[in-house]
């Protein structure tokens, strides 16, 4: 049986995010789904999960991260999974 390595990757991501959270620093871990090279479309949004066909362009991730830096309202969570509509 062939097994995916995604479970190991997500376990590592969870460990990394816990280290960031416990550091006391103001941090945000962004988890873009299926990152694809491309210009921003301004269609990025929070997602709870993703499908096999999900993708998001690098330009949208860049805009999302710049917006996160400039947010006036404090972040509610330290990890954001984003996708494109």
Short mmCIF file of N, CA and C in Angstrom, two decimals:
data_model
loop_
_atom_site.label_atom_id
_atom_site.label_comp_id
_atom_site.label_asym_id
_atom_site.label_seq_id
_atom_site.Cartn_x
_atom_site.Cartn_y
_atom_site.Cartn_z
N UNK A 1 0.84 -1.18 0.00
CA UNK A 1 0.00 0.00 0.00
C UNK A 1 0.90 1.25 0.00
N UNK A 2 0.53 2.21 -0.84
CA UNK A 2 1.27 3.47 -0.92
C UNK A 2 0.67 4.44 0.09
N UNK A 3 1.55 5.08 0.86
CA UNK A 3 1.08 6.06 1.85
C UNK A 3 1.62 7.43 1.51
N UNK A 4 0.81 8.41 1.79
CA UNK A 4 1.19 9.80 1.56
C UNK A 4 2.09 10.28 2.69
N UNK A 5 2.96 11.21 2.36
CA UNK A 5 3.83 11.79 3.38
C UNK A 5 3.21 13.06 3.98
N UNK A 6 1.99 13.41 3.56
CA UNK A 6 1.36 14.63 4.06
C UNK A 6 1.16 14.60 5.57
N UNK A 7 0.84 13.44 6.12
CA UNK A 7 0.62 13.37 7.56
C UNK A 7 1.87 13.78 8.32
N UNK A 8 3.03 13.32 7.88
CA UNK A 8 4.29 13.68 8.54
C UNK A 8 4.56 15.18 8.39
N UNK A 9 4.28 15.70 7.21
CA UNK A 9 4.48 17.13 6.96
C UNK A 9 3.61 17.96 7.91
N UNK A 10 2.33 17.61 8.03
CA UNK A 10 1.44 18.37 8.90
C UNK A 10 1.82 18.23 10.37
N UNK A 11 2.32 17.08 10.77
CA UNK A 11 2.80 16.93 12.15
C UNK A 11 3.97 17.86 12.41
N UNK A 12 4.89 17.94 11.43
CA UNK A 12 6.02 18.86 11.55
C UNK A 12 5.55 20.31 11.60
N UNK A 13 4.57 20.65 10.75
CA UNK A 13 4.04 22.02 10.76
C UNK A 13 3.41 22.35 12.11
N UNK A 14 2.66 21.40 12.66
CA UNK A 14 2.04 21.62 13.97
C UNK A 14 3.10 21.87 15.04
N UNK A 15 4.18 21.09 15.03
CA UNK A 15 5.26 21.28 16.01
C UNK A 15 5.88 22.66 15.85
N UNK A 16 6.15 23.05 14.60
CA UNK A 16 6.75 24.36 14.35
C UNK A 16 5.85 25.48 14.85
N UNK A 17 4.55 25.36 14.57
CA UNK A 17 3.63 26.40 14.98
C UNK A 17 3.51 26.49 16.50
N UNK A 18 3.62 25.38 17.20
CA UNK A 18 3.60 25.40 18.66
C UNK A 18 4.84 26.09 19.21
N UNK A 19 5.99 25.88 18.58
CA UNK A 19 7.22 26.56 18.99
C UNK A 19 7.05 28.07 18.80
N UNK A 20 6.51 28.46 17.65
CA UNK A 20 6.28 29.89 17.41
C UNK A 20 5.32 30.48 18.44
N UNK A 21 4.23 29.77 18.71
CA UNK A 21 3.23 30.25 19.66
C UNK A 21 3.81 30.41 21.06
N UNK A 22 4.64 29.47 21.47
CA UNK A 22 5.20 29.53 22.82
C UNK A 22 6.37 30.51 22.94
N UNK A 23 6.81 31.07 21.83
CA UNK A 23 7.95 31.99 21.84
C UNK A 23 7.61 33.34 22.47
N UNK A 24 6.32 33.67 22.51
CA UNK A 24 5.93 34.98 23.02
C UNK A 24 6.00 36.07 21.96
N UNK A 25 6.46 35.73 20.79
CA UNK A 25 6.53 36.70 19.69
C UNK A 25 5.17 36.83 19.02
N UNK A 26 4.94 37.96 18.37
CA UNK A 26 3.72 38.16 17.60
C UNK A 26 3.94 37.51 16.24
N UNK A 27 3.42 36.30 16.06
CA UNK A 27 3.69 35.54 14.85
C UNK A 27 2.40 35.13 14.15
N UNK A 28 2.53 34.80 12.88
CA UNK A 28 1.42 34.25 12.10
C UNK A 28 2.00 33.22 11.14
N UNK A 29 1.49 32.01 11.20
CA UNK A 29 1.87 30.96 10.26
C UNK A 29 0.77 30.85 9.21
N UNK A 30 1.12 31.05 7.97
CA UNK A 30 0.14 30.98 6.88
C UNK A 30 0.32 29.64 6.17
N UNK A 31 -0.77 28.91 6.02
CA UNK A 31 -0.75 27.62 5.33
C UNK A 31 -1.50 27.75 4.01
N UNK A 32 -0.81 28.15 2.94
CA UNK A 32 -1.50 28.21 1.65
C UNK A 32 -1.71 26.80 1.11
N UNK A 33 -2.87 26.57 0.51
CA UNK A 33 -3.15 25.26 -0.07
C UNK A 33 -2.65 25.24 -1.51
N UNK A 34 -1.96 24.18 -1.90
CA UNK A 34 -1.50 23.97 -3.28
C UNK A 34 -0.99 25.26 -3.93
N UNK A 35 0.13 25.73 -3.47
CA UNK A 35 0.72 26.98 -3.93
C UNK A 35 1.15 26.88 -5.39
N UNK A 36 0.67 27.84 -6.20
CA UNK A 36 0.95 27.87 -7.64
C UNK A 36 1.49 29.25 -7.99
N UNK A 37 2.51 29.31 -8.83
CA UNK A 37 3.07 30.58 -9.24
C UNK A 37 2.03 31.37 -10.03
N UNK A 38 1.83 32.63 -9.67
CA UNK A 38 0.87 33.46 -10.40
C UNK A 38 0.64 34.79 -9.74
N UNK A 39 0.07 35.69 -10.51
CA UNK A 39 -0.25 37.03 -10.03
C UNK A 39 -1.43 37.00 -9.07
N UNK A 40 -1.57 38.03 -8.24
CA UNK A 40 -2.70 38.07 -7.31
C UNK A 40 -4.03 38.20 -8.03
N UNK A 41 -5.03 37.53 -7.51
CA UNK A 41 -6.39 37.62 -8.04
C UNK A 41 -7.31 38.31 -7.04
N UNK A 42 -6.82 38.51 -5.82
CA UNK A 42 -7.58 39.10 -4.71
C UNK A 42 -8.79 38.25 -4.34
N UNK A 43 -8.68 36.93 -4.54
CA UNK A 43 -9.76 36.01 -4.20
C UNK A 43 -9.39 35.09 -3.03
N UNK A 44 -8.31 35.41 -2.33
CA UNK A 44 -7.88 34.58 -1.21
C UNK A 44 -8.85 34.74 -0.04
N UNK A 45 -9.05 33.64 0.69
CA UNK A 45 -9.92 33.67 1.85
C UNK A 45 -9.53 32.56 2.81
N UNK A 46 -10.03 32.64 4.05
CA UNK A 46 -9.83 31.57 5.01
C UNK A 46 -10.51 30.31 4.48
N UNK A 47 -9.90 29.18 4.72
CA UNK A 47 -10.55 27.90 4.42
C UNK A 47 -10.34 26.98 5.61
N UNK A 48 -11.27 26.07 5.81
CA UNK A 48 -11.18 25.11 6.91
C UNK A 48 -10.38 23.89 6.47
N UNK A 49 -10.48 23.55 5.21
CA UNK A 49 -9.77 22.41 4.63
C UNK A 49 -9.62 22.67 3.15
N UNK A 50 -9.11 21.71 2.45
CA UNK A 50 -8.96 21.91 1.02
C UNK A 50 -9.19 20.60 0.27
N UNK A 51 -9.59 20.76 -0.98
CA UNK A 51 -9.85 19.61 -1.85
C UNK A 51 -8.60 19.33 -2.69
N UNK A 52 -8.60 18.21 -3.37
CA UNK A 52 -7.45 17.85 -4.22
C UNK A 52 -7.24 18.87 -5.33
N UNK A 53 -8.29 19.58 -5.71
CA UNK A 53 -8.19 20.56 -6.79
C UNK A 53 -7.93 21.98 -6.29
N UNK A 54 -7.79 22.15 -4.98
CA UNK A 54 -7.55 23.48 -4.42
C UNK A 54 -6.20 24.02 -4.85
N UNK A 55 -6.15 25.35 -5.01
CA UNK A 55 -4.88 26.01 -5.32
C UNK A 55 -4.99 27.47 -4.93
N UNK A 56 -3.84 28.09 -4.79
CA UNK A 56 -3.79 29.53 -4.53
C UNK A 56 -2.51 30.06 -5.17
N UNK A 57 -2.60 31.24 -5.75
CA UNK A 57 -1.45 31.83 -6.43
C UNK A 57 -0.50 32.51 -5.45
N UNK A 58 0.77 32.48 -5.78
CA UNK A 58 1.79 33.10 -4.93
C UNK A 58 1.48 34.58 -4.70
N UNK A 59 0.95 35.26 -5.69
CA UNK A 59 0.60 36.67 -5.55
C UNK A 59 -0.47 36.89 -4.50
N UNK A 60 -1.45 35.97 -4.42
CA UNK A 60 -2.49 36.08 -3.41
C UNK A 60 -1.94 35.84 -2.01
N UNK A 61 -1.00 34.91 -1.89
CA UNK A 61 -0.38 34.66 -0.58
C UNK A 61 0.41 35.89 -0.14
N UNK A 62 1.13 36.50 -1.08
CA UNK A 62 1.90 37.70 -0.75
C UNK A 62 0.98 38.82 -0.26
N UNK A 63 -0.14 39.04 -0.96
CA UNK A 63 -1.08 40.07 -0.53
C UNK A 63 -1.66 39.75 0.85
N UNK A 64 -1.98 38.48 1.07
CA UNK A 64 -2.54 38.06 2.36
C UNK A 64 -1.56 38.35 3.49
N UNK A 65 -0.29 38.06 3.26
CA UNK A 65 0.73 38.27 4.29
C UNK A 65 0.95 39.76 4.55
N UNK A 66 0.96 40.57 3.49
CA UNK A 66 1.10 42.02 3.68
C UNK A 66 -0.08 42.57 4.45
N UNK A 67 -1.28 42.08 4.15
CA UNK A 67 -2.47 42.51 4.88
C UNK A 67 -2.36 42.12 6.35
N UNK A 68 -1.84 40.94 6.62
CA UNK A 68 -1.69 40.47 8.01
C UNK A 68 -0.78 41.39 8.80
N UNK A 69 0.27 41.89 8.17
CA UNK A 69 1.21 42.78 8.85
C UNK A 69 0.53 44.12 9.18
N UNK A 70 -0.37 44.56 8.32
CA UNK A 70 -0.99 45.87 8.48
C UNK A 70 -2.32 45.83 9.23
N UNK A 71 -2.77 44.67 9.68
CA UNK A 71 -4.06 44.57 10.38
C UNK A 71 -4.08 45.42 11.65
N UNK A 72 -5.16 46.15 11.83
CA UNK A 72 -5.33 46.96 13.03
C UNK A 72 -5.87 46.09 14.16
N UNK A 73 -6.80 45.21 13.82
CA UNK A 73 -7.41 44.31 14.80
C UNK A 73 -6.44 43.15 15.07
N UNK A 74 -6.17 42.84 16.34
CA UNK A 74 -5.25 41.74 16.65
C UNK A 74 -5.74 40.41 16.06
N UNK A 75 -4.79 39.58 15.74
CA UNK A 75 -5.10 38.27 15.18
C UNK A 75 -5.82 37.41 16.21
N UNK A 76 -6.84 36.69 15.77
CA UNK A 76 -7.57 35.79 16.66
C UNK A 76 -6.87 34.44 16.76
N UNK A 77 -6.22 34.05 15.69
CA UNK A 77 -5.51 32.77 15.70
C UNK A 77 -4.14 32.97 15.08
N UNK A 78 -3.23 32.12 15.42
CA UNK A 78 -1.85 32.25 14.97
C UNK A 78 -1.53 31.43 13.73
N UNK A 79 -2.51 30.68 13.25
CA UNK A 79 -2.34 29.90 12.03
C UNK A 79 -3.56 30.15 11.14
N UNK A 80 -3.31 30.45 9.89
CA UNK A 80 -4.40 30.69 8.94
C UNK A 80 -4.19 29.82 7.71
N UNK A 81 -5.18 29.00 7.39
CA UNK A 81 -5.15 28.24 6.16
C UNK A 81 -5.94 29.05 5.13
N UNK A 82 -5.31 29.34 4.02
CA UNK A 82 -5.98 30.16 3.01
C UNK A 82 -6.05 29.43 1.68
N UNK A 83 -7.08 29.73 0.95
CA UNK A 83 -7.29 29.19 -0.39
C UNK A 83 -7.90 30.27 -1.25
N UNK A 84 -8.24 29.93 -2.46
CA UNK A 84 -8.80 30.89 -3.38
C UNK A 84 -10.21 30.47 -3.79
N UNK A 85 -11.09 31.45 -3.95
CA UNK A 85 -12.47 31.15 -4.33
C UNK A 85 -12.60 31.10 -5.83
#
